[in-house]
Amino acid sequence: MGKKGKGGGKKEKGGKAGWQPTAVPEEPLMIRKPIVSHLTLQVRGVVWRVMDFTVRVPASMCVFELKSLIEQRHGGTVTDFTLYKEEVHPTNKLSDPSTPISELDFAASGPDEPRTFYYDFAPRVSSCPLLLREGRDLRVEALQKAEQAERDAKAARYAALKGGGVSGALAIGAG
C-alpha cells in the first residue's frame, strides 16, 4: 500500500475571521392578522319577540350591515324599518347607515356587554284577496263542530230531564 498524502490543495487560513453572517431580512417571516374586536348585539323587534336574536359581529360593522342582517332574518319581506339603539325613542333613532356600530354611544360600553338594538316596521298593506282572506284551519273547525255538537246534546239532555223532552224544547222555542 502506498503512503497517504495530506490534502493536495492550498487551504485558506483565518478560519472564523473569513466567515460573514447572513443578513437578516427586514420584512417579518410571518404576518399576523390584526386582532379584530367583536361586539355582541341583541336585536329585538318591537312587535314580535319571536324574531329576537343575539349575534356576535366585528366592531367595524356598519348600521346598514345590521339592517341587511335583519332583512335576511325576515326572509327579505321586511325592507322598510326603523332602527333604534338601547330603547325605542326618537333620540335613539339610527338615521346614518354608514356609521360603524363601535362608534355609537351606549350606556353599557364594556367590550363584552351586549348592545341592544330595536327595530320597528309597519306591516305591508296589500289589496290582494288571497292575503286579505282569513286563514282556515280544518282542525280548529272540526274541534268547534265537536264542541257545538256536545253543547247541543247537553241541551237536549237537560230539556229531557226537565220534562219537556225534545218536542217540549221545540214547543218552547216555537211559542
Short mmCIF file of C-alpha atoms in Angstrom, two decimals:
data_model
loop_
_atom_site.label_atom_id
_atom_site.label_comp_id
_atom_site.label_asym_id
_atom_site.label_seq_id
_atom_site.Cartn_x
_atom_site.Cartn_y
_atom_site.Cartn_z
CA MET A 1 0.00 0.00 0.00
CA GLY A 2 1.08 3.38 -0.79
CA LYS A 3 1.64 6.29 1.50
CA LYS A 4 -1.28 8.55 2.11
CA GLY A 5 -0.61 12.10 1.45
CA LYS A 6 -2.10 15.13 3.04
CA GLY A 7 -4.58 17.17 1.03
CA GLY A 8 -3.41 18.30 -2.35
CA GLY A 9 -4.59 21.90 -2.44
CA LYS A 10 -3.98 25.07 -0.50
CA LYS A 11 -6.25 25.81 2.40
CA GLU A 12 -7.44 29.24 3.32
CA LYS A 13 -6.15 30.44 6.58
CA GLY A 14 -8.00 32.54 9.01
CA GLY A 15 -10.85 30.13 9.92
CA LYS A 16 -13.52 32.19 11.64
CA ALA A 17 -12.13 35.53 10.57
CA GLY A 18 -13.33 34.95 6.99
CA TRP A 19 -16.90 33.99 7.99
CA GLN A 20 -19.64 36.51 7.18
CA PRO A 21 -23.10 36.20 8.85
CA THR A 22 -26.13 36.21 6.57
CA ALA A 23 -28.15 39.39 6.60
CA VAL A 24 -31.45 39.32 8.47
CA PRO A 25 -34.35 40.29 6.19
CA GLU A 26 -36.23 43.44 7.12
CA GLU A 27 -39.72 42.07 6.44
CA PRO A 28 -41.17 39.71 9.05
CA LEU A 29 -41.23 35.98 8.37
CA MET A 30 -44.88 35.65 9.40
CA ILE A 31 -47.52 38.29 9.03
CA ARG A 32 -50.01 38.24 11.87
CA LYS A 33 -53.58 39.06 11.17
CA PRO A 34 -54.75 42.07 13.10
CA ILE A 35 -56.85 41.19 16.10
CA VAL A 36 -60.41 42.13 15.25
CA SER A 37 -62.53 43.12 18.20
CA HIS A 38 -66.06 41.79 18.26
CA LEU A 39 -69.27 43.11 19.76
CA THR A 40 -72.30 41.21 20.98
CA LEU A 41 -75.56 42.63 19.68
CA GLN A 42 -79.04 41.86 20.93
CA VAL A 43 -81.51 42.65 18.17
CA ARG A 44 -85.14 42.87 19.24
CA GLY A 45 -88.30 43.57 17.35
CA VAL A 46 -90.77 45.99 18.88
CA VAL A 47 -93.79 43.96 17.79
CA TRP A 48 -92.67 40.32 17.53
CA ARG A 49 -90.46 38.81 20.23
CA VAL A 50 -90.25 35.63 18.16
CA MET A 51 -87.74 37.21 15.80
CA ASP A 52 -85.34 38.42 18.53
CA PHE A 53 -81.76 37.21 18.20
CA THR A 54 -78.27 37.73 19.58
CA VAL A 55 -75.26 37.85 17.28
CA ARG A 56 -71.52 38.47 17.66
CA VAL A 57 -70.18 40.76 14.92
CA PRO A 58 -66.92 42.60 14.15
CA ALA A 59 -66.71 46.06 15.71
CA SER A 60 -66.18 47.56 12.27
CA MET A 61 -69.68 46.51 11.17
CA CYS A 62 -71.86 49.41 9.98
CA VAL A 63 -75.52 50.11 10.64
CA PHE A 64 -76.53 49.22 7.07
CA GLU A 65 -74.99 45.75 7.53
CA LEU A 66 -77.09 45.26 10.65
CA LYS A 67 -80.17 46.31 8.65
CA SER A 68 -79.39 43.76 5.95
CA LEU A 69 -78.92 41.10 8.64
CA ILE A 70 -82.40 41.85 10.00
CA GLU A 71 -83.86 41.76 6.46
CA GLN A 72 -82.31 38.32 5.94
CA ARG A 73 -83.81 37.06 9.20
CA HIS A 74 -87.25 38.05 7.93
CA GLY A 75 -86.67 36.39 4.57
CA GLY A 76 -86.44 39.67 2.69
CA THR A 77 -90.08 40.62 3.28
CA VAL A 78 -89.30 43.46 5.69
CA THR A 79 -87.32 46.17 3.95
CA ASP A 80 -88.52 49.49 5.34
CA PHE A 81 -88.00 49.64 9.10
CA THR A 82 -86.65 51.98 11.75
CA LEU A 83 -83.65 51.02 13.86
CA TYR A 84 -83.11 52.27 17.43
CA LYS A 85 -80.27 51.77 19.91
CA GLU A 86 -80.89 50.89 23.60
CA GLU A 87 -84.59 51.86 23.66
CA VAL A 88 -87.34 52.94 21.30
CA HIS A 89 -87.19 56.71 21.46
CA PRO A 90 -86.83 59.38 18.74
CA THR A 91 -83.45 60.48 20.15
CA ASN A 92 -82.08 56.93 19.75
CA LYS A 93 -83.12 56.55 16.12
CA LEU A 94 -80.23 55.50 13.87
CA SER A 95 -80.50 57.56 10.72
CA ASP A 96 -76.97 57.36 9.25
CA PRO A 97 -76.48 53.86 7.77
CA SER A 98 -72.72 54.30 7.27
CA THR A 99 -71.95 54.75 10.98
CA PRO A 100 -69.86 51.91 12.46
CA ILE A 101 -71.54 50.22 15.40
CA SER A 102 -68.41 50.65 17.53
CA GLU A 103 -68.76 54.46 17.27
CA LEU A 104 -72.29 54.52 18.70
CA ASP A 105 -72.59 55.61 22.32
CA PHE A 106 -74.16 53.04 24.65
CA ALA A 107 -74.79 53.08 28.38
CA ALA A 108 -73.24 49.61 28.64
CA SER A 109 -69.97 50.29 26.85
CA GLY A 110 -67.91 47.31 28.03
CA PRO A 111 -66.43 45.17 25.27
CA ASP A 112 -68.23 42.02 26.41
CA GLU A 113 -71.55 43.60 27.32
CA PRO A 114 -74.30 43.14 24.74
CA ARG A 115 -75.55 46.21 22.92
CA THR A 116 -79.28 46.27 22.35
CA PHE A 117 -80.93 47.38 19.12
CA TYR A 118 -84.67 47.61 18.45
CA TYR A 119 -86.35 47.66 15.07
CA ASP A 120 -89.89 48.62 14.19
CA PHE A 121 -91.72 48.30 10.90
CA ALA A 122 -95.18 48.82 9.52
CA PRO A 123 -96.88 45.77 8.03
CA ARG A 124 -97.18 45.64 4.29
CA VAL A 125 -100.61 46.74 3.07
CA SER A 126 -101.98 44.78 0.16
CA SER A 127 -105.23 44.60 -1.76
CA CYS A 128 -104.64 41.00 -2.82
CA PRO A 129 -107.76 38.94 -1.98
CA LEU A 130 -105.67 35.89 -1.09
CA LEU A 131 -103.77 37.85 1.54
CA LEU A 132 -106.91 39.52 2.89
CA ARG A 133 -108.79 36.23 3.26
CA GLU A 134 -108.98 34.84 6.75
CA GLY A 135 -106.92 31.73 7.33
CA ARG A 136 -108.73 28.41 7.56
CA ASP A 137 -107.65 25.64 9.87
CA LEU A 138 -109.62 22.42 9.42
CA ARG A 139 -108.57 21.04 12.81
CA VAL A 140 -109.95 24.09 14.58
CA GLU A 141 -113.18 23.86 12.59
CA ALA A 142 -113.54 20.16 13.50
CA LEU A 143 -112.99 20.95 17.19
CA GLN A 144 -115.56 23.76 17.06
CA LYS A 145 -118.13 21.46 15.40
CA ALA A 146 -117.49 18.77 18.02
CA GLU A 147 -117.91 21.31 20.84
CA GLN A 148 -121.14 22.60 19.28
CA ALA A 149 -122.49 19.04 18.92
CA GLU A 150 -121.60 18.37 22.57
CA ARG A 151 -123.41 21.56 23.69
CA ASP A 152 -126.48 20.62 21.61
CA ALA A 153 -126.52 17.11 23.11
CA LYS A 154 -126.17 18.54 26.61
CA ALA A 155 -129.03 20.98 26.00
CA ALA A 156 -131.20 18.14 24.68
CA ARG A 157 -130.49 16.01 27.79
CA TYR A 158 -131.26 18.96 30.06
CA ALA A 159 -134.53 19.61 28.26
CA ALA A 160 -135.45 15.91 28.50
CA LEU A 161 -134.78 15.93 32.26
CA LYS A 162 -136.98 18.99 32.76
CA GLY A 163 -139.90 17.03 31.36
CA GLY A 164 -140.49 18.54 28.02
CA GLY A 165 -138.32 16.18 26.03
CA VAL A 166 -137.08 17.24 22.66
CA SER A 167 -140.57 18.09 21.45
CA GLY A 168 -141.10 20.22 24.58
CA ALA A 169 -137.95 22.16 23.81
CA LEU A 170 -139.23 22.72 20.30
CA ALA A 171 -142.59 23.82 21.63
CA ILE A 172 -140.97 26.35 23.97
CA GLY A 173 -138.82 27.69 21.14
CA ALA A 174 -141.85 27.88 18.81
CA GLY A 175 -144.14 29.54 21.36
#
